[in-house]
């Protein structure tokens, strides 16, 4: 009997706690949404604010370096790369069986300004960025540690990023590739370690108008080698490719920019469109897009597995399948923002009248950010204290993205969508 009065405080106390938690959570969400909207307005105003000082007129021959407040900085960088590209020199790689070499070669070729890379019997890379096991024997199918798997994933990520800006063609046989090169008027310079090969040194042969550097194959107009000065008489394939490509540019500096105006226009239309599409979506939209793509892929795999095995779907699986139409609709709304035809029409003015290119494509210090965890940064605090990449220099968030977003007409079919609420339901 005496316990009744003493416990009467429990119910109102519990209700008080629950009410406090609900109010606290509501205020927190409201604060986050307000901050999100404030940041969006701030980044948008950076690109459109009339008070922002425009980039002064750039005279011919004047040095133009990258900097955070430079107008159209990504287009200027792309235009610089286009002006330096060459199609006079083609790289040919035959039967590169090591996927690390494959990745490194593509990245090196792109960085040096090569536009066309021909691959003879290349390694098969699966959707996750790893070399296909189909071509490998049982002895070659080795078990890798998680660290090795992550390193390989990053390696292929770098290669895919480089391949975005390359024209890579695959050929099943060397005969097919050589026939295409002959048709296009290229002379074949094939690397060779024999004593009959011509040294690419001080007394190098004159470069032809169009040359294909071939790492492999027996068919050659000229056999060449890079002189070495040590006991090692050969190099790793990707290292040898990088050194020889660089040497060819030294031998003939006119290779830089060895591209026709028609080819420049084609690259400009392709690259400007790609740069715009990559920056139209906000971070939350990109995250939601990936979630939707992943869920649809898993649902399709579930349906295919059920069909092949004859196993009926359980209630939970059927519920997931039932969400596919909703996911497709949401994904379609996001993809509509990236419609290539609309994007091309929006950026056509830039294609026809490209901005002055950068004279040097090195990043500004404020963009050389080291993306590492706070614990790693703290661990290396003393060693990294004077490094630009860890100085957290100020940047202008969203400035480049909003230049592209503001270029598209603001009609209902192209307005950006805020998927933040829908994302929580996924």
Short mmCIF file of C-alpha atoms in Angstrom, two decimals:
data_model
loop_
_atom_site.label_atom_id
_atom_site.label_comp_id
_atom_site.label_asym_id
_atom_site.label_seq_id
_atom_site.Cartn_x
_atom_site.Cartn_y
_atom_site.Cartn_z
CA UNK A 1 0.00 0.00 0.00
CA UNK A 2 2.81 2.38 0.84
CA UNK A 3 4.50 1.83 -2.53
CA UNK A 4 1.72 3.56 -4.50
CA UNK A 5 2.43 7.18 -3.58
CA UNK A 6 6.20 6.71 -3.86
CA UNK A 7 5.95 5.45 -7.47
CA UNK A 8 3.44 8.00 -8.71
CA UNK A 9 6.25 10.20 -10.08
CA UNK A 10 7.47 7.60 -12.59
CA UNK A 11 4.81 8.14 -15.30
CA UNK A 12 5.02 11.95 -15.50
CA UNK A 13 8.81 11.77 -15.25
CA UNK A 14 8.98 9.30 -18.17
CA UNK A 15 6.63 11.45 -20.22
CA UNK A 16 8.81 14.46 -19.48
CA UNK A 17 11.94 12.67 -20.69
CA UNK A 18 10.21 11.49 -23.86
CA UNK A 19 8.90 14.98 -24.60
CA UNK A 20 12.36 16.49 -24.05
CA UNK A 21 13.98 13.98 -26.40
CA UNK A 22 11.39 14.57 -29.13
CA UNK A 23 11.73 18.35 -28.88
CA UNK A 24 15.53 18.09 -28.86
CA UNK A 25 15.55 15.84 -31.96
CA UNK A 26 13.09 18.11 -33.80
CA UNK A 27 15.18 21.19 -33.08
CA UNK A 28 18.33 19.36 -34.18
CA UNK A 29 16.78 18.36 -37.51
CA UNK A 30 15.45 21.86 -38.07
CA UNK A 31 18.90 23.28 -37.38
CA UNK A 32 20.52 20.85 -39.84
CA UNK A 33 17.98 21.68 -42.56
CA UNK A 34 18.44 25.40 -41.97
CA UNK A 35 22.22 25.01 -42.18
CA UNK A 36 21.87 22.92 -45.35
CA UNK A 37 19.71 25.58 -47.00
CA UNK A 38 22.06 28.33 -45.84
CA UNK A 39 25.07 26.55 -47.32
CA UNK A 40 23.23 25.97 -50.59
CA UNK A 41 22.28 29.64 -50.85
CA UNK A 42 25.80 30.70 -49.93
CA UNK A 43 27.46 28.49 -52.55
CA UNK A 44 24.90 29.54 -55.14
CA UNK A 45 25.43 33.22 -54.42
CA UNK A 46 29.17 32.80 -54.92
CA UNK A 47 28.63 31.86 -58.54
CA UNK A 48 25.99 34.51 -59.22
CA UNK A 49 26.76 37.39 -56.87
CA UNK A 50 27.14 40.67 -58.77
CA UNK A 51 29.61 41.86 -56.15
CA UNK A 52 32.06 39.06 -56.97
CA UNK A 53 34.98 40.51 -58.88
CA UNK A 54 35.11 39.06 -62.42
CA UNK A 55 38.32 37.60 -63.79
CA UNK A 56 40.24 40.43 -65.47
CA UNK A 57 40.77 40.24 -69.21
CA UNK A 58 43.61 37.88 -70.01
CA UNK A 59 46.01 38.98 -72.69
CA UNK A 60 47.61 36.59 -75.17
CA UNK A 61 50.85 35.18 -73.81
CA UNK A 62 49.99 36.16 -70.23
CA UNK A 63 50.44 33.46 -67.60
CA UNK A 64 47.16 32.13 -66.20
CA UNK A 65 47.38 29.86 -63.16
CA UNK A 66 44.58 28.04 -61.38
CA UNK A 67 43.09 29.81 -58.34
CA UNK A 68 39.91 29.35 -56.28
CA UNK A 69 38.14 32.53 -57.46
CA UNK A 70 38.97 32.07 -61.16
CA UNK A 71 35.86 32.13 -63.32
CA UNK A 72 35.24 28.98 -65.37
CA UNK A 73 38.32 27.37 -63.86
CA UNK A 74 37.36 23.80 -64.81
CA UNK A 75 36.59 24.80 -68.40
CA UNK A 76 39.90 26.65 -68.58
CA UNK A 77 41.73 23.56 -67.35
CA UNK A 78 39.89 21.36 -69.85
CA UNK A 79 40.68 23.81 -72.64
CA UNK A 80 44.37 23.75 -71.72
CA UNK A 81 44.42 19.96 -71.85
CA UNK A 82 42.65 20.02 -75.23
CA UNK A 83 45.21 22.45 -76.64
CA UNK A 84 48.09 20.21 -75.47
CA UNK A 85 46.59 16.90 -76.65
CA UNK A 86 48.20 14.97 -79.47
CA UNK A 87 46.83 12.45 -81.95
CA UNK A 88 50.09 12.34 -83.92
CA UNK A 89 51.45 9.88 -81.36
CA UNK A 90 49.43 6.74 -80.58
CA UNK A 91 50.33 4.27 -77.83
CA UNK A 92 49.86 0.55 -78.51
CA UNK A 93 50.08 -2.05 -75.74
CA UNK A 94 50.04 -5.74 -76.60
CA UNK A 95 48.96 -8.45 -74.16
CA UNK A 96 49.46 -6.54 -70.94
CA UNK A 97 48.74 -9.37 -68.51
CA UNK A 98 49.34 -7.38 -65.32
CA UNK A 99 46.41 -5.19 -64.35
CA UNK A 100 48.64 -2.84 -62.31
CA UNK A 101 50.69 -2.13 -65.44
CA UNK A 102 47.48 -1.69 -67.42
CA UNK A 103 46.20 0.92 -64.97
CA UNK A 104 49.52 2.76 -64.66
CA UNK A 105 50.00 2.93 -68.43
CA UNK A 106 46.59 4.51 -69.00
CA UNK A 107 47.17 7.11 -66.30
CA UNK A 108 50.64 7.95 -67.62
CA UNK A 109 49.45 8.25 -71.22
CA UNK A 110 46.67 10.64 -70.22
CA UNK A 111 48.97 12.74 -68.05
CA UNK A 112 51.50 13.16 -70.88
CA UNK A 113 48.85 14.26 -73.39
CA UNK A 114 48.22 11.09 -75.43
CA UNK A 115 44.65 10.85 -76.71
CA UNK A 116 44.54 7.44 -78.42
CA UNK A 117 45.58 4.18 -76.76
CA UNK A 118 45.21 0.88 -78.60
CA UNK A 119 45.11 -2.29 -76.49
CA UNK A 120 45.79 -5.69 -78.07
CA UNK A 121 44.15 -8.53 -76.12
CA UNK A 122 43.78 -6.41 -72.94
CA UNK A 123 42.97 -7.83 -69.49
CA UNK A 124 39.25 -8.16 -68.82
CA UNK A 125 38.16 -5.87 -65.96
CA UNK A 126 34.90 -6.65 -64.19
CA UNK A 127 32.27 -4.22 -62.87
CA UNK A 128 34.10 -3.87 -59.56
CA UNK A 129 37.32 -2.85 -61.31
CA UNK A 130 39.20 -6.13 -60.95
CA UNK A 131 40.78 -8.35 -63.56
CA UNK A 132 38.37 -11.03 -64.70
CA UNK A 133 39.10 -14.54 -63.46
CA UNK A 134 37.80 -16.03 -66.74
CA UNK A 135 41.20 -15.91 -68.47
CA UNK A 136 43.20 -17.06 -65.46
CA UNK A 137 44.28 -20.61 -64.77
CA UNK A 138 43.65 -22.20 -61.39
CA UNK A 139 47.27 -21.51 -60.38
CA UNK A 140 46.86 -17.80 -61.17
CA UNK A 141 43.69 -17.42 -59.08
CA UNK A 142 45.39 -16.55 -55.82
CA UNK A 143 43.85 -15.37 -52.57
CA UNK A 144 44.52 -11.71 -51.74
CA UNK A 145 44.53 -9.92 -48.41
CA UNK A 146 42.01 -7.13 -47.71
CA UNK A 147 44.87 -4.60 -48.01
CA UNK A 148 45.81 -5.96 -51.46
CA UNK A 149 42.19 -5.89 -52.58
CA UNK A 150 41.82 -2.26 -51.50
CA UNK A 151 45.08 -1.30 -53.22
CA UNK A 152 43.91 -2.94 -56.45
CA UNK A 153 40.53 -1.22 -56.20
CA UNK A 154 42.17 2.20 -55.85
CA UNK A 155 44.59 1.41 -58.68
CA UNK A 156 41.73 0.66 -61.04
CA UNK A 157 39.85 3.72 -59.83
CA UNK A 158 42.79 5.87 -60.95
CA UNK A 159 42.81 4.07 -64.30
CA UNK A 160 39.08 4.60 -64.84
CA UNK A 161 39.46 8.28 -64.03
CA UNK A 162 42.24 8.56 -66.61
CA UNK A 163 40.28 6.56 -69.16
CA UNK A 164 37.44 9.09 -68.93
CA UNK A 165 39.59 11.46 -70.99
CA UNK A 166 41.17 8.90 -73.34
CA UNK A 167 40.02 7.13 -76.47
CA UNK A 168 40.86 3.49 -75.75
CA UNK A 169 40.29 0.91 -78.48
CA UNK A 170 40.59 -2.84 -77.93
CA UNK A 171 41.76 -5.28 -80.62
CA UNK A 172 41.59 -9.06 -80.42
CA UNK A 173 44.76 -9.58 -82.49
CA UNK A 174 47.91 -7.67 -83.39
CA UNK A 175 47.06 -8.06 -87.08
CA UNK A 176 43.78 -6.17 -86.67
CA UNK A 177 45.47 -3.35 -84.78
CA UNK A 178 48.38 -3.03 -87.21
CA UNK A 179 45.99 -2.97 -90.18
CA UNK A 180 44.06 -0.08 -88.60
CA UNK A 181 47.25 1.86 -87.87
CA UNK A 182 48.49 1.37 -91.44
CA UNK A 183 45.14 2.55 -92.75
CA UNK A 184 45.44 5.75 -90.70
CA UNK A 185 48.98 6.39 -91.93
CA UNK A 186 50.96 5.68 -88.74
CA UNK A 187 54.53 4.36 -88.76
CA UNK A 188 55.19 1.66 -86.20
CA UNK A 189 58.04 2.17 -83.76
CA UNK A 190 58.33 -1.00 -81.73
CA UNK A 191 60.35 -1.26 -78.52
CA UNK A 192 63.07 -3.92 -78.64
CA UNK A 193 66.06 -4.91 -76.49
CA UNK A 194 68.05 -6.44 -79.36
CA UNK A 195 71.31 -4.87 -80.57
CA UNK A 196 69.66 -4.06 -83.90
CA UNK A 197 67.27 -1.58 -82.24
CA UNK A 198 67.93 2.17 -82.68
CA UNK A 199 68.73 4.17 -79.55
CA UNK A 200 66.36 6.98 -78.57
CA UNK A 201 69.24 9.15 -77.39
CA UNK A 202 71.22 12.12 -78.67
CA UNK A 203 71.38 10.80 -82.25
CA UNK A 204 67.75 9.72 -82.43
CA UNK A 205 66.04 9.30 -85.80
CA UNK A 206 63.70 12.01 -87.06
CA UNK A 207 60.14 11.63 -85.89
CA UNK A 208 57.61 10.87 -88.62
CA UNK A 209 54.44 12.95 -88.93
CA UNK A 210 52.37 10.16 -87.37
CA UNK A 211 53.92 7.46 -85.21
CA UNK A 212 52.58 4.59 -83.13
CA UNK A 213 54.75 3.54 -80.20
CA UNK A 214 54.19 -0.19 -79.83
CA UNK A 215 55.11 -2.03 -76.66
CA UNK A 216 55.16 -5.52 -78.20
CA UNK A 217 54.33 -7.15 -81.62
CA UNK A 218 56.78 -8.32 -84.31
CA UNK A 219 55.64 -5.96 -87.07
CA UNK A 220 57.72 -2.77 -87.10
CA UNK A 221 58.90 0.05 -89.34
CA UNK A 222 61.63 0.81 -86.79
CA UNK A 223 62.83 -0.95 -83.66
CA UNK A 224 63.80 1.37 -80.83
CA UNK A 225 65.12 1.16 -77.31
CA UNK A 226 65.82 3.54 -74.43
CA UNK A 227 69.53 3.46 -73.46
CA UNK A 228 70.15 2.15 -69.94
CA UNK A 229 73.31 2.52 -67.84
CA UNK A 230 73.03 -0.17 -65.19
CA UNK A 231 73.24 -3.94 -64.84
CA UNK A 232 69.47 -4.21 -65.34
CA UNK A 233 68.81 -4.42 -69.06
CA UNK A 234 65.03 -4.07 -68.92
CA UNK A 235 62.34 -2.15 -67.05
CA UNK A 236 58.82 -2.73 -65.79
CA UNK A 237 56.35 -2.27 -68.66
CA UNK A 238 54.60 0.80 -67.22
CA UNK A 239 57.93 2.44 -66.29
CA UNK A 240 59.41 1.78 -69.74
CA UNK A 241 56.28 3.15 -71.41
CA UNK A 242 56.40 6.36 -69.36
CA UNK A 243 60.11 6.99 -70.02
CA UNK A 244 59.91 6.31 -73.75
CA UNK A 245 56.78 8.44 -74.23
CA UNK A 246 58.44 11.32 -72.40
CA UNK A 247 61.58 10.89 -74.52
CA UNK A 248 59.56 11.11 -77.72
CA UNK A 249 58.08 14.44 -76.60
CA UNK A 250 61.62 15.66 -75.86
CA UNK A 251 62.80 14.55 -79.30
CA UNK A 252 59.91 16.33 -81.03
CA UNK A 253 58.27 19.12 -78.97
CA UNK A 254 55.78 19.73 -81.82
CA UNK A 255 53.98 16.57 -80.68
CA UNK A 256 52.42 18.76 -77.97
CA UNK A 257 49.25 20.13 -79.48
CA UNK A 258 49.49 17.80 -82.47
CA UNK A 259 45.74 17.69 -82.99
CA UNK A 260 43.43 19.14 -85.64
CA UNK A 261 40.83 21.83 -84.99
CA UNK A 262 38.07 19.34 -85.82
CA UNK A 263 39.43 16.94 -83.18
CA UNK A 264 39.62 19.77 -80.66
CA UNK A 265 35.98 20.61 -81.27
CA UNK A 266 34.95 16.99 -80.78
CA UNK A 267 36.84 16.80 -77.47
CA UNK A 268 35.40 20.13 -76.36
CA UNK A 269 31.82 18.99 -76.97
CA UNK A 270 32.43 15.69 -75.16
CA UNK A 271 34.44 17.01 -72.23
CA UNK A 272 32.42 20.16 -71.51
CA UNK A 273 29.25 18.04 -71.45
CA UNK A 274 30.87 15.50 -69.13
CA UNK A 275 32.20 18.17 -66.76
CA UNK A 276 28.76 19.73 -66.56
CA UNK A 277 26.98 16.43 -65.93
CA UNK A 278 29.44 15.52 -63.17
CA UNK A 279 28.59 18.71 -61.26
CA UNK A 280 24.84 19.10 -61.71
CA UNK A 281 23.85 16.87 -58.81
CA UNK A 282 24.30 17.85 -55.19
CA UNK A 283 26.14 15.55 -52.80
CA UNK A 284 22.86 14.21 -51.38
CA UNK A 285 21.50 13.56 -54.87
CA UNK A 286 24.65 11.66 -55.85
CA UNK A 287 24.39 9.60 -52.68
CA UNK A 288 20.73 8.81 -53.32
CA UNK A 289 21.42 7.97 -56.95
CA UNK A 290 24.04 5.42 -55.92
CA UNK A 291 21.68 3.94 -53.31
CA UNK A 292 18.90 3.56 -55.85
CA UNK A 293 21.19 2.01 -58.45
CA UNK A 294 22.51 -0.46 -55.86
CA UNK A 295 19.04 -1.42 -54.64
CA UNK A 296 17.73 -1.95 -58.17
CA UNK A 297 20.77 -4.06 -59.02
CA UNK A 298 20.26 -6.23 -55.92
CA UNK A 299 16.54 -6.62 -56.63
CA UNK A 300 17.26 -7.68 -60.20
CA UNK A 301 19.83 -10.20 -58.98
CA UNK A 302 17.21 -11.52 -56.55
CA UNK A 303 14.69 -11.98 -59.37
CA UNK A 304 17.26 -13.66 -61.64
CA UNK A 305 18.36 -16.01 -58.86
CA UNK A 306 14.79 -16.96 -58.06
CA UNK A 307 14.06 -17.64 -61.72
CA UNK A 308 17.15 -19.79 -62.22
CA UNK A 309 16.74 -21.82 -59.03
CA UNK A 310 12.95 -22.06 -59.11
CA UNK A 311 12.84 -20.95 -55.47
CA UNK A 312 9.84 -18.75 -54.65
CA UNK A 313 10.49 -15.40 -52.99
CA UNK A 314 9.62 -15.06 -49.33
CA UNK A 315 7.46 -12.22 -47.99
CA UNK A 316 10.37 -9.91 -47.22
CA UNK A 317 11.92 -10.44 -50.64
CA UNK A 318 8.58 -9.77 -52.33
CA UNK A 319 8.32 -6.54 -50.37
CA UNK A 320 11.73 -5.47 -51.68
CA UNK A 321 10.73 -6.34 -55.24
CA UNK A 322 7.56 -4.31 -54.77
CA UNK A 323 9.67 -1.21 -54.16
CA UNK A 324 11.45 -1.46 -57.52
CA UNK A 325 8.98 0.71 -59.43
CA UNK A 326 9.24 3.45 -56.82
CA UNK A 327 13.05 3.28 -56.98
CA UNK A 328 12.99 3.42 -60.80
CA UNK A 329 10.79 6.49 -60.71
CA UNK A 330 13.06 8.29 -58.25
CA UNK A 331 16.16 7.31 -60.24
CA UNK A 332 14.49 8.49 -63.43
CA UNK A 333 13.86 11.92 -61.90
CA UNK A 334 17.54 12.23 -61.02
CA UNK A 335 18.73 10.96 -64.40
CA UNK A 336 16.47 13.49 -66.13
CA UNK A 337 18.63 16.23 -64.67
CA UNK A 338 21.60 14.76 -66.55
CA UNK A 339 19.90 14.50 -69.96
CA UNK A 340 22.84 14.74 -72.42
CA UNK A 341 20.79 16.55 -75.07
CA UNK A 342 19.71 19.30 -72.66
CA UNK A 343 23.18 19.61 -71.18
CA UNK A 344 24.80 19.87 -74.63
CA UNK A 345 22.36 22.59 -75.64
CA UNK A 346 23.08 24.50 -72.42
CA UNK A 347 26.87 24.45 -72.80
CA UNK A 348 26.97 25.01 -76.56
CA UNK A 349 27.82 28.68 -76.03
CA UNK A 350 30.98 27.65 -74.16
CA UNK A 351 31.85 25.12 -76.87
CA UNK A 352 31.56 27.76 -79.56
CA UNK A 353 33.42 30.38 -77.52
CA UNK A 354 35.78 28.54 -75.13
CA UNK A 355 37.47 30.52 -72.35
CA UNK A 356 41.16 31.27 -72.32
CA UNK A 357 43.01 28.12 -71.22
CA UNK A 358 45.25 27.86 -68.20
CA UNK A 359 48.95 28.09 -68.98
CA UNK A 360 49.72 25.68 -66.13
CA UNK A 361 47.27 23.06 -64.84
CA UNK A 362 48.80 22.57 -61.40
CA UNK A 363 46.18 22.99 -58.68
CA UNK A 364 46.00 26.02 -56.45
CA UNK A 365 47.29 25.38 -52.93
CA UNK A 366 43.80 25.68 -51.46
CA UNK A 367 42.66 22.76 -53.63
CA UNK A 368 45.53 20.46 -52.64
CA UNK A 369 43.58 18.89 -49.81
CA UNK A 370 44.69 15.71 -48.09
CA UNK A 371 41.62 13.54 -47.51
CA UNK A 372 42.58 11.55 -44.43
CA UNK A 373 40.82 10.72 -41.19
CA UNK A 374 41.20 12.96 -38.15
CA UNK A 375 43.06 10.26 -36.21
CA UNK A 376 45.57 9.80 -39.04
CA UNK A 377 45.99 13.55 -39.31
CA UNK A 378 46.53 13.85 -35.57
CA UNK A 379 49.06 10.98 -35.59
CA UNK A 380 51.15 12.77 -38.27
CA UNK A 381 50.47 16.26 -36.91
CA UNK A 382 54.11 17.18 -36.25
CA UNK A 383 55.43 15.72 -39.50
CA UNK A 384 52.67 17.27 -41.66
CA UNK A 385 52.39 20.68 -39.99
CA UNK A 386 54.05 22.63 -42.84
CA UNK A 387 52.41 20.74 -45.71
CA UNK A 388 50.00 22.70 -47.89
CA UNK A 389 47.74 19.66 -48.30
CA UNK A 390 46.99 19.57 -44.55
CA UNK A 391 46.75 23.30 -43.89
CA UNK A 392 42.97 23.40 -44.46
CA UNK A 393 43.26 26.43 -46.71
CA UNK A 394 39.93 28.07 -47.42
CA UNK A 395 38.05 27.07 -50.56
CA UNK A 396 34.86 28.34 -52.20
CA UNK A 397 32.33 25.50 -51.82
CA UNK A 398 30.09 24.90 -54.81
CA UNK A 399 31.51 27.70 -56.94
CA UNK A 400 32.41 25.52 -59.93
CA UNK A 401 29.29 23.36 -59.64
CA UNK A 402 27.00 26.38 -59.61
CA UNK A 403 28.61 27.81 -62.74
CA UNK A 404 27.37 24.73 -64.55
CA UNK A 405 24.00 24.52 -62.74
CA UNK A 406 23.21 28.15 -63.46
CA UNK A 407 23.93 27.60 -67.14
CA UNK A 408 20.92 25.32 -67.51
CA UNK A 409 17.53 27.02 -68.01
CA UNK A 410 15.37 26.99 -64.89
CA UNK A 411 12.26 25.27 -66.23
CA UNK A 412 10.24 22.59 -64.41
CA UNK A 413 11.84 19.84 -66.45
CA UNK A 414 15.34 20.82 -65.38
CA UNK A 415 14.96 22.21 -61.87
CA UNK A 416 17.10 20.51 -59.28
CA UNK A 417 15.19 18.31 -56.85
CA UNK A 418 15.70 18.12 -53.11
CA UNK A 419 15.61 14.39 -52.34
CA UNK A 420 16.66 14.74 -48.70
CA UNK A 421 13.31 13.60 -47.26
CA UNK A 422 12.88 10.77 -49.76
CA UNK A 423 16.41 9.58 -49.08
CA UNK A 424 15.54 8.76 -45.47
CA UNK A 425 12.85 6.34 -46.69
CA UNK A 426 15.23 4.34 -48.86
#
